[in-house]
Tab-separated table of C-alpha atoms in Angstrom:
chain	number	residue	atom	x	y	z
V	1	MET	CA	-0.068	0.660	0.110
V	2	TRP	CA	0.818	3.571	0.533
V	3	CYS	CA	4.165	5.014	1.950
V	4	ASP	CA	5.321	8.715	2.596
V	5	LEU	CA	6.936	9.226	-0.880
V	6	ALA	CA	8.152	13.070	0.345
V	7	ILE	CA	11.600	14.147	-0.394
V	8	THR	CA	13.275	17.200	1.387
V	9	ALA	CA	16.467	17.317	-1.299
V	10	GLU	CA	16.873	16.639	-4.104
V	11	GLU	CA	19.487	13.682	-5.668
V	12	ASP	CA	22.210	13.519	-9.153
V	13	THR	CA	20.647	9.343	-10.335
V	14	ARG	CA	17.631	8.278	-9.690
V	15	VAL	CA	16.787	5.599	-7.526
V	16	ASN	CA	13.968	2.429	-8.072
V	17	LEU	CA	11.651	2.236	-5.697
V	18	GLY	CA	10.314	-1.453	-7.035
V	19	GLN	CA	9.358	-1.391	-11.027
V	20	LEU	CA	9.386	2.613	-10.604
V	21	THR	CA	11.769	5.169	-10.783
V	22	ARG	CA	12.028	8.108	-8.800
V	23	PHE	CA	13.104	11.234	-11.334
V	24	THR	CA	14.617	14.645	-9.888
V	25	LEU	CA	12.660	17.970	-10.409
V	26	SER	CA	15.549	19.146	-12.448
V	27	GLN	CA	15.632	16.110	-14.229
V	28	LEU	CA	11.815	16.744	-15.400
V	29	LYS	CA	12.307	20.882	-15.294
V	30	ASN	CA	15.024	19.846	-18.343
V	31	ALA	CA	13.152	17.427	-19.831
V	32	THR	CA	9.952	19.281	-20.270
V	33	GLU	CA	11.882	22.925	-20.810
V	34	ASN	CA	11.072	23.862	-17.560
V	35	PHE	CA	7.350	22.859	-18.341
V	36	SER	CA	7.148	25.119	-21.308
V	37	SER	CA	3.467	25.447	-22.603
V	38	ARG	CA	4.908	24.361	-26.076
V	39	ASN	CA	5.591	21.060	-24.731
V	40	GLU	CA	1.722	20.629	-23.128
V	41	ILE	CA	-0.872	17.956	-24.521
V	42	GLY	CA	-3.331	17.643	-21.836
V	43	ARG	CA	-4.771	19.572	-18.787
V	44	GLY	CA	-7.833	18.566	-16.288
V	45	GLY	CA	-8.725	18.934	-12.554
V	46	PHE	CA	-5.999	17.436	-11.228
V	47	GLY	CA	-2.988	18.983	-13.948
V	48	ILE	CA	-1.474	19.385	-16.531
V	49	VAL	CA	0.584	17.250	-18.327
V	50	TYR	CA	4.028	17.435	-20.380
V	51	LYS	CA	5.851	15.724	-22.964
V	52	GLY	CA	8.949	14.806	-22.423
V	53	VAL	CA	12.494	13.667	-23.480
V	54	LEU	CA	15.770	12.794	-21.290
V	55	SER	CA	18.811	13.076	-22.362
V	56	ASP	CA	19.024	9.714	-23.330
V	57	GLY	CA	16.065	10.646	-25.946
V	58	THR	CA	13.256	8.517	-23.828
V	59	GLN	CA	10.131	10.287	-24.384
V	60	LEU	CA	8.047	10.608	-21.453
V	61	ALA	CA	4.322	11.943	-20.195
V	62	ILE	CA	4.365	14.009	-17.144
V	63	LYS	CA	1.269	15.099	-15.458
V	64	ARG	CA	2.370	17.390	-12.710
V	65	LEU	CA	0.062	17.585	-10.363
V	66	LYS	CA	-1.830	21.141	-8.829
V	67	LEU	CA	-0.880	21.890	-5.473
V	68	GLU	CA	-0.973	25.575	-5.073
V	69	SER	CA	-2.366	24.573	-1.472
V	70	ARG	CA	-0.878	21.049	-1.204
V	71	SER	CA	-4.985	20.370	-1.198
V	72	ILE	CA	-6.183	17.259	0.357
V	73	GLY	CA	-8.371	15.892	-2.544
V	74	ASN	CA	-4.539	16.041	-5.082
V	75	GLU	CA	-2.896	14.491	-2.602
V	76	LYS	CA	-5.083	11.869	-2.753
V	77	GLN	CA	-5.664	11.415	-6.484
V	78	PHE	CA	-1.609	10.805	-6.978
V	79	GLN	CA	-1.404	8.771	-3.927
V	80	THR	CA	-4.472	6.462	-5.907
V	81	GLU	CA	-2.900	6.510	-8.932
V	82	VAL	CA	0.167	4.671	-7.721
V	83	GLU	CA	-1.496	2.074	-5.130
V	84	ILE	CA	-3.644	1.519	-8.483
V	85	ILE	CA	-0.935	1.389	-10.972
V	86	SER	CA	0.922	-0.494	-8.480
V	87	MET	CA	-1.751	-3.653	-8.168
V	88	ALA	CA	-2.028	-3.890	-12.603
V	89	SER	CA	-0.162	-4.834	-15.004
V	90	HIS	CA	-1.989	-5.502	-18.532
V	91	ARG	CA	-0.654	-4.416	-21.965
V	92	ASN	CA	-3.987	-2.323	-22.747
V	93	LEU	CA	-3.241	-0.446	-18.913
V	94	LEU	CA	-0.630	3.071	-19.032
V	95	ARG	CA	1.988	2.356	-16.785
V	96	LEU	CA	3.153	4.098	-14.576
V	97	TYR	CA	7.317	4.559	-15.008
V	98	GLY	CA	8.414	6.624	-12.396
V	99	LEU	CA	7.442	9.503	-10.074
V	100	CYS	CA	9.359	12.606	-8.220
V	101	THR	CA	7.790	14.224	-5.201
V	102	THR	CA	9.402	16.962	-3.465
V	103	PRO	CA	7.708	19.256	-0.507
V	104	THR	CA	6.215	21.387	-3.301
V	105	GLU	CA	5.402	18.680	-6.052
V	106	ARG	CA	4.239	15.949	-7.308
V	107	LEU	CA	4.444	14.107	-10.840
V	108	LEU	CA	4.116	10.857	-12.413
V	109	VAL	CA	5.683	9.710	-15.444
V	110	TYR	CA	4.282	7.594	-18.060
V	111	PRO	CA	5.597	6.340	-21.096
V	112	TYR	CA	4.747	8.465	-23.797
V	113	MET	CA	1.763	7.772	-25.775
V	114	ALA	CA	2.832	9.138	-29.394
V	115	ASN	CA	-1.230	8.783	-30.932
V	116	ARG	CA	-2.539	10.732	-27.938
V	117	SER	CA	-6.052	8.821	-26.997
V	118	VAL	CA	-9.439	8.139	-29.015
V	119	SER	CA	-10.122	11.897	-28.551
V	120	PHE	CA	-7.370	13.320	-29.914
V	121	GLN	CA	-7.468	11.438	-33.218
V	122	LEU	CA	-11.196	11.892	-33.592
V	123	LYS	CA	-10.669	15.773	-33.203
V	124	LYS	CA	-7.492	15.504	-35.844
V	125	THR	CA	-10.019	15.143	-38.417
V	126	ASP	CA	-11.273	18.427	-38.115
V	127	HIS	CA	-8.186	20.309	-39.235
V	128	GLY	CA	-7.765	17.581	-42.412
V	129	ALA	CA	-5.402	14.672	-40.803
V	130	PRO	CA	-6.635	11.364	-42.054
V	131	ALA	CA	-9.096	9.579	-39.461
V	132	MET	CA	-8.749	6.215	-37.821
V	133	THR	CA	-9.424	3.465	-40.572
V	134	CYS	CA	-12.451	0.701	-39.413
V	135	GLN	CA	-10.267	-1.731	-38.163
V	136	MET	CA	-8.282	0.260	-36.389
V	137	ARG	CA	-11.640	1.114	-34.085
V	138	LYS	CA	-12.368	-2.293	-34.241
V	139	ARG	CA	-8.542	-2.925	-32.550
V	140	ILE	CA	-9.310	0.400	-30.050
V	141	ALA	CA	-12.837	-1.242	-28.825
V	142	LEU	CA	-11.237	-4.675	-28.609
V	143	GLY	CA	-7.894	-3.006	-26.819
V	144	ALA	CA	-9.737	-1.152	-24.125
V	145	ALA	CA	-11.991	-3.922	-23.521
V	146	LYS	CA	-9.682	-6.130	-22.644
V	147	GLY	CA	-7.892	-3.553	-20.232
V	148	LEU	CA	-11.384	-3.183	-18.342
V	149	ALA	CA	-11.599	-6.806	-18.245
V	150	TYR	CA	-8.587	-7.376	-16.635
V	151	LEU	CA	-9.376	-4.502	-13.397
V	152	HIS	CA	-12.123	-5.872	-13.244
V	153	GLU	CA	-11.788	-9.514	-12.830
V	154	GLN	CA	-8.404	-10.358	-12.443
V	155	CYS	CA	-7.546	-8.141	-10.011
V	156	ASN	CA	-7.431	-8.826	-6.267
V	157	PRO	CA	-8.454	-6.478	-5.301
V	158	LYS	CA	-10.770	-5.608	-8.557
V	159	ILE	CA	-10.838	-2.206	-9.475
V	160	ILE	CA	-12.985	0.227	-10.813
V	161	HIS	CA	-11.934	2.663	-13.077
V	162	ARG	CA	-14.786	5.342	-12.945
V	163	ASP	CA	-14.214	8.122	-15.193
V	164	VAL	CA	-14.033	6.110	-18.684
V	165	LYS	CA	-14.043	7.856	-21.885
V	166	ALA	CA	-12.508	8.723	-24.826
V	167	ASP	CA	-9.981	11.283	-23.259
V	168	ASN	CA	-9.114	8.537	-21.106
V	169	ILE	CA	-8.877	5.757	-23.678
V	170	LEU	CA	-4.491	5.944	-25.050
V	171	LEU	CA	-2.802	5.258	-28.626
V	172	ASP	CA	0.511	3.897	-28.357
V	173	ASP	CA	3.115	4.259	-31.802
V	174	GLU	CA	0.557	1.500	-33.187
V	175	PHE	CA	-2.691	2.459	-32.148
V	176	GLU	CA	-2.934	-0.378	-29.348
V	177	ALA	CA	-5.418	1.058	-27.080
V	178	VAL	CA	-4.451	1.771	-23.700
V	179	VAL	CA	-6.389	2.570	-20.520
V	180	GLY	CA	-5.616	5.570	-18.877
V	181	ASP	CA	-6.108	8.223	-15.966
V	182	PHE	CA	-6.053	6.076	-13.021
V	183	GLY	CA	-7.128	9.017	-10.360
V	184	LEU	CA	-10.378	8.456	-9.663
V	185	ALA	CA	-10.158	4.538	-9.405
V	186	LYS	CA	-11.305	2.363	-6.899
V	187	PRO	CA	-10.219	-0.809	-5.460
V	188	ILE	CA	-13.064	-2.988	-4.494
V	189	ASP	CA	-13.738	-6.156	-2.892
V	190	PHE	CA	-14.770	-9.403	-4.416
V	191	LYS	CA	-17.545	-9.527	-2.012
V	192	ASN	CA	-18.611	-6.382	-2.249
V	193	THR	CA	-21.184	-5.382	-5.618
V	194	HIS	CA	-20.370	-1.525	-5.438
V	195	VAL	CA	-18.903	1.371	-3.896
V	196	THR	CA	-20.334	4.486	-2.934
V	197	THR	CA	-18.905	7.860	-3.556
V	198	ALA	CA	-19.228	11.595	-4.443
V	199	ILE	CA	-20.001	11.590	-8.199
V	200	ARG	CA	-17.137	12.102	-10.394
V	201	GLY	CA	-16.845	11.728	-13.406
V	202	THR	CA	-17.805	14.166	-16.718
V	203	ILE	CA	-21.459	14.229	-17.955
V	204	GLY	CA	-22.345	12.278	-21.289
V	205	HIS	CA	-20.522	9.045	-19.968
V	206	ILE	CA	-21.759	9.106	-16.111
V	207	ALA	CA	-23.852	5.935	-15.911
V	208	PRO	CA	-27.653	6.867	-14.536
V	209	GLU	CA	-27.435	4.530	-11.709
V	210	TYR	CA	-24.307	6.373	-10.647
V	211	MET	CA	-25.368	9.951	-11.396
V	212	SER	CA	-28.974	9.061	-9.389
V	213	SER	CA	-26.829	7.627	-5.794
V	214	GLY	CA	-23.428	7.542	-5.811
V	215	LYS	CA	-23.079	3.731	-6.285
V	216	SER	CA	-20.966	3.037	-8.102
V	217	SER	CA	-19.921	-0.503	-9.769
V	218	GLU	CA	-17.583	-2.591	-12.502
V	219	LYS	CA	-21.246	-2.036	-14.397
V	220	THR	CA	-20.531	2.237	-14.852
V	221	ASP	CA	-17.378	1.569	-15.827
V	222	VAL	CA	-19.410	-0.463	-18.752
V	223	TYR	CA	-21.606	2.010	-19.294
V	224	GLY	CA	-18.814	4.765	-19.998
V	225	TYR	CA	-17.323	2.173	-21.975
V	226	GLY	CA	-19.805	1.730	-23.915
V	227	ILE	CA	-20.689	5.652	-24.651
V	228	THR	CA	-16.637	5.208	-26.039
V	229	LEU	CA	-17.966	2.566	-28.551
V	230	LEU	CA	-19.864	5.536	-30.166
V	231	GLN	CA	-17.563	7.781	-30.019
V	232	LEU	CA	-15.825	5.596	-31.908
V	233	ILE	CA	-18.977	4.621	-34.302
V	234	THR	CA	-20.105	8.561	-34.887
V	235	GLY	CA	-16.798	10.802	-34.581
V	236	GLN	CA	-18.578	12.691	-31.515
V	237	SER	CA	-18.145	13.945	-28.299
V	238	ALA	CA	-20.693	12.629	-26.047
V	239	LEU	CA	-22.962	15.886	-25.826
V	240	ASN	CA	-23.676	17.943	-28.866
V	241	LEU	CA	-25.493	21.290	-27.942
V	242	SER	CA	-26.251	21.767	-31.419
V	243	ARG	CA	-28.672	19.195	-31.393
V	244	LEU	CA	-30.230	20.657	-28.312
V	245	ALA	CA	-33.564	22.336	-30.341
V	246	ASP	CA	-33.952	18.344	-31.462
V	247	ASP	CA	-33.711	17.217	-27.816
V	248	ASP	CA	-30.775	15.095	-28.651
V	249	VAL	CA	-27.669	16.437	-26.764
V	250	MET	CA	-26.792	13.136	-25.559
V	251	LEU	CA	-25.030	10.815	-27.884
V	252	LEU	CA	-26.344	7.971	-26.690
V	253	ASP	CA	-30.262	9.548	-27.277
V	254	TRP	CA	-29.180	10.458	-30.689
V	255	VAL	CA	-27.610	7.223	-31.740
V	256	ARG	CA	-31.013	5.080	-30.068
V	257	LYS	CA	-33.578	7.219	-32.484
V	258	LEU	CA	-31.145	6.453	-35.575
V	259	GLU	CA	-31.058	2.906	-34.152
V	260	LYS	CA	-34.682	2.528	-34.090
V	261	GLU	CA	-35.593	4.556	-37.524
V	262	ASN	CA	-33.157	1.928	-39.579
V	263	ASN	CA	-30.650	4.766	-40.004
V	264	VAL	CA	-26.943	3.474	-39.151
V	265	GLU	CA	-25.877	5.348	-41.918
V	266	LYS	CA	-26.346	8.900	-40.610
V	267	MET	CA	-23.983	7.805	-37.592
V	268	ILE	CA	-21.019	7.108	-39.073
V	269	ASP	CA	-18.115	9.195	-38.805
V	270	PRO	CA	-18.631	11.176	-42.357
V	271	HIS	CA	-14.709	11.271	-41.657
V	272	LEU	CA	-14.785	7.380	-41.872
V	273	LYS	CA	-14.326	7.349	-45.995
V	274	GLU	CA	-14.877	3.322	-45.930
V	275	TYR	CA	-15.913	0.588	-43.865
V	276	ASN	CA	-17.255	-2.197	-43.468
V	277	MET	CA	-21.359	-2.093	-42.526
V	278	ASN	CA	-20.572	-5.233	-40.628
V	279	ASP	CA	-17.625	-4.221	-38.565
V	280	ILE	CA	-20.384	-0.764	-37.743
V	281	LYS	CA	-23.143	-2.721	-36.594
V	282	GLU	CA	-21.397	-4.790	-33.925
V	283	LEU	CA	-20.082	-1.716	-32.579
V	284	LEU	CA	-22.915	-0.514	-32.505
V	285	LYS	CA	-24.606	-3.702	-31.454
V	286	VAL	CA	-22.070	-4.447	-28.060
V	287	ALA	CA	-22.386	-0.307	-27.615
V	288	LEU	CA	-26.456	-0.517	-27.021
V	289	LEU	CA	-25.309	-3.582	-25.086
V	290	CYS	CA	-22.999	-1.554	-22.595
V	291	THR	CA	-25.830	1.255	-22.137
V	292	GLU	CA	-28.738	-0.191	-21.097
V	293	ASN	CA	-30.216	2.012	-18.126
V	294	ASN	CA	-30.156	-1.482	-16.325
V	295	PRO	CA	-27.163	-2.163	-15.030
V	296	THR	CA	-27.986	-5.784	-14.434
V	297	SER	CA	-28.723	-6.097	-18.211
V	298	ARG	CA	-25.327	-4.718	-19.501
V	299	PRO	CA	-22.252	-7.390	-20.207
V	300	LYS	CA	-19.287	-7.407	-18.197
V	301	MET	CA	-16.104	-6.715	-19.638
V	302	SER	CA	-14.878	-10.091	-20.333
V	303	GLU	CA	-18.497	-10.567	-22.276
V	304	VAL	CA	-17.683	-7.494	-24.124
V	305	VAL	CA	-13.875	-8.988	-25.303
V	306	ASN	CA	-15.642	-12.383	-26.456
V	307	MET	CA	-18.604	-10.371	-28.201
V	308	LEU	CA	-15.921	-8.220	-30.511
V	309	GLU	CA	-14.429	-11.610	-30.989
V	310	GLY	CA	-17.193	-12.494	-32.610
V	311	GLU	CA	-18.814	-14.816	-29.757
V	312	GLY	CA	-22.275	-14.572	-28.182
V	313	LEU	CA	-23.247	-11.413	-29.571
V	314	GLU	CA	-25.934	-12.300	-31.283
V	315	GLU	CA	-27.775	-14.315	-28.729
V	316	ARG	CA	-27.238	-11.239	-26.805
V	317	TRP	CA	-28.874	-8.959	-29.432
V	318	ALA	CA	-31.226	-10.916	-29.666
V	319	GLU	CA	-32.707	-10.594	-25.496
V	320	TRP	CA	-32.208	-6.266	-26.569
V	321	GLU	CA	-34.430	-6.441	-29.199
V	322	GLN	CA	-36.862	-8.597	-26.740
V	323	ARG	CA	-36.004	-5.715	-23.867
V	324	GLU	CA	-36.489	-2.959	-26.697
V	325	VAL	CA	-40.342	-4.675	-27.814
V	326	GLN	CA	-41.050	-4.846	-23.830
V	327	ARG	CA	-40.370	-1.098	-23.277
V	328	ASN	CA	-42.011	0.354	-26.448
V	329	GLN	CA	-45.358	-1.204	-25.746
V	330	GLU	CA	-44.826	-0.376	-21.285
V	331	ALA	CA	-43.936	3.696	-23.399
V	332	LEU	CA	-47.388	3.226	-24.706
V	333	ASP	CA	-49.200	2.411	-22.526
V	334	MET	CA	-47.896	5.402	-20.036
V	335	PRO	CA	-50.640	7.996	-19.772
V	336	HIS	CA	-50.392	11.197	-21.407
V	337	LEU	CA	-49.876	14.638	-20.665
V	338	PRO	CA	-53.170	16.568	-21.442
V	339	VAL	CA	-53.332	18.553	-24.865
V	340	GLY	CA	-52.348	21.715	-24.452
V	341	TRP	CA	-50.027	21.166	-20.937
V	342	ASN	CA	-46.113	22.955	-22.251
V	343	LEU	CA	-43.228	21.776	-19.882
V	344	ASP	CA	-40.535	24.177	-20.048
V	345	SER	CA	-37.763	22.861	-22.304
V	346	ASN	CA	-35.320	23.819	-19.840
V	347	SER	CA	-36.380	21.938	-17.210
V	348	SER	CA	-35.351	18.496	-18.385
V	349	PHE	CA	-32.408	19.781	-19.453
V	350	MET	CA	-28.961	18.893	-17.679
V	351	GLN	CA	-26.165	21.886	-18.136
V	352	ALA	CA	-23.023	20.087	-19.996
V	353	LEU	CA	-21.124	19.917	-16.752
V	354	GLU	CA	-17.400	18.242	-17.410
V	355	LEU	CA	-16.741	17.128	-13.460
V	356	SER	CA	-13.300	16.190	-14.537
V	357	GLY	CA	-10.986	16.277	-17.446
V	358	PRO	CA	-8.567	14.376	-19.426
V	359	ARG	CA	-5.411	14.179	-16.908
């Protein structure tokens, strides 16, 4: 577990802490050109991430936590990230390379992800860069699923990420998915089903049961993963205020409506010039299964891996369609508002609010 890593003076050499490397502050300042804004590659609620290059040419991503007041929250986030990553080791999980602690600084050092993140790649097309191919997106979906399945089912205690989104699915130089940012992650004993906390995460990615009760579980991670799949399909953000007039601000609502209309082509990322419709529909089915309102109806991440590898998807989808028929019938049977009864549209709209950001 956690031990106090604070140091009172810098050393000229790195000191290994188990598998971690302790860096001096001067090494990381030199690597980032004194934390120059030119090297900034990410920014979030807990700090700023910089690209760094060591004297031997090694490229790193260095997260500098905000410690203006040495807040308890920031210190806890630093400790959490070190603890969680020390528990988990998998090809599709971000590896902590090292750290630096001084009386005034907390820095975490990771391998540099050459292709940044899923969200970065989806936005990159706005500047004319080539889009990720359909096959790349499928591979990313599978890699992220494997990383989350490892956290949920192979770690002891199991770990829930609690902030699964496109910003936190990182991509290495071969576009292999790497689940990152464990600042909100929580270990949870196998005999427990959930952990209750203050709501943290990003609106649009937060599962409805977590939003209403503060209870998060591996199924809330599954929900966030499903939204990320929809982003891979559509190229869009989880919230789109341009659709406010159509009451389709949430990406999931928009996609569900198009799926009901059997209009899948309209939702496909327009930058994706070539694609296999069967592949798109496969990702869509998995995404809709993962974003069921009822958490017990969502698959486990190991089941998602199996479905993406060609096992069990059609059976699960047939069950989903049966539930959808039942839901539609229940909606028809519900009493309707009297004619002329107008609701203020603003009362039902949830402001798009970031509760956490990419870090």
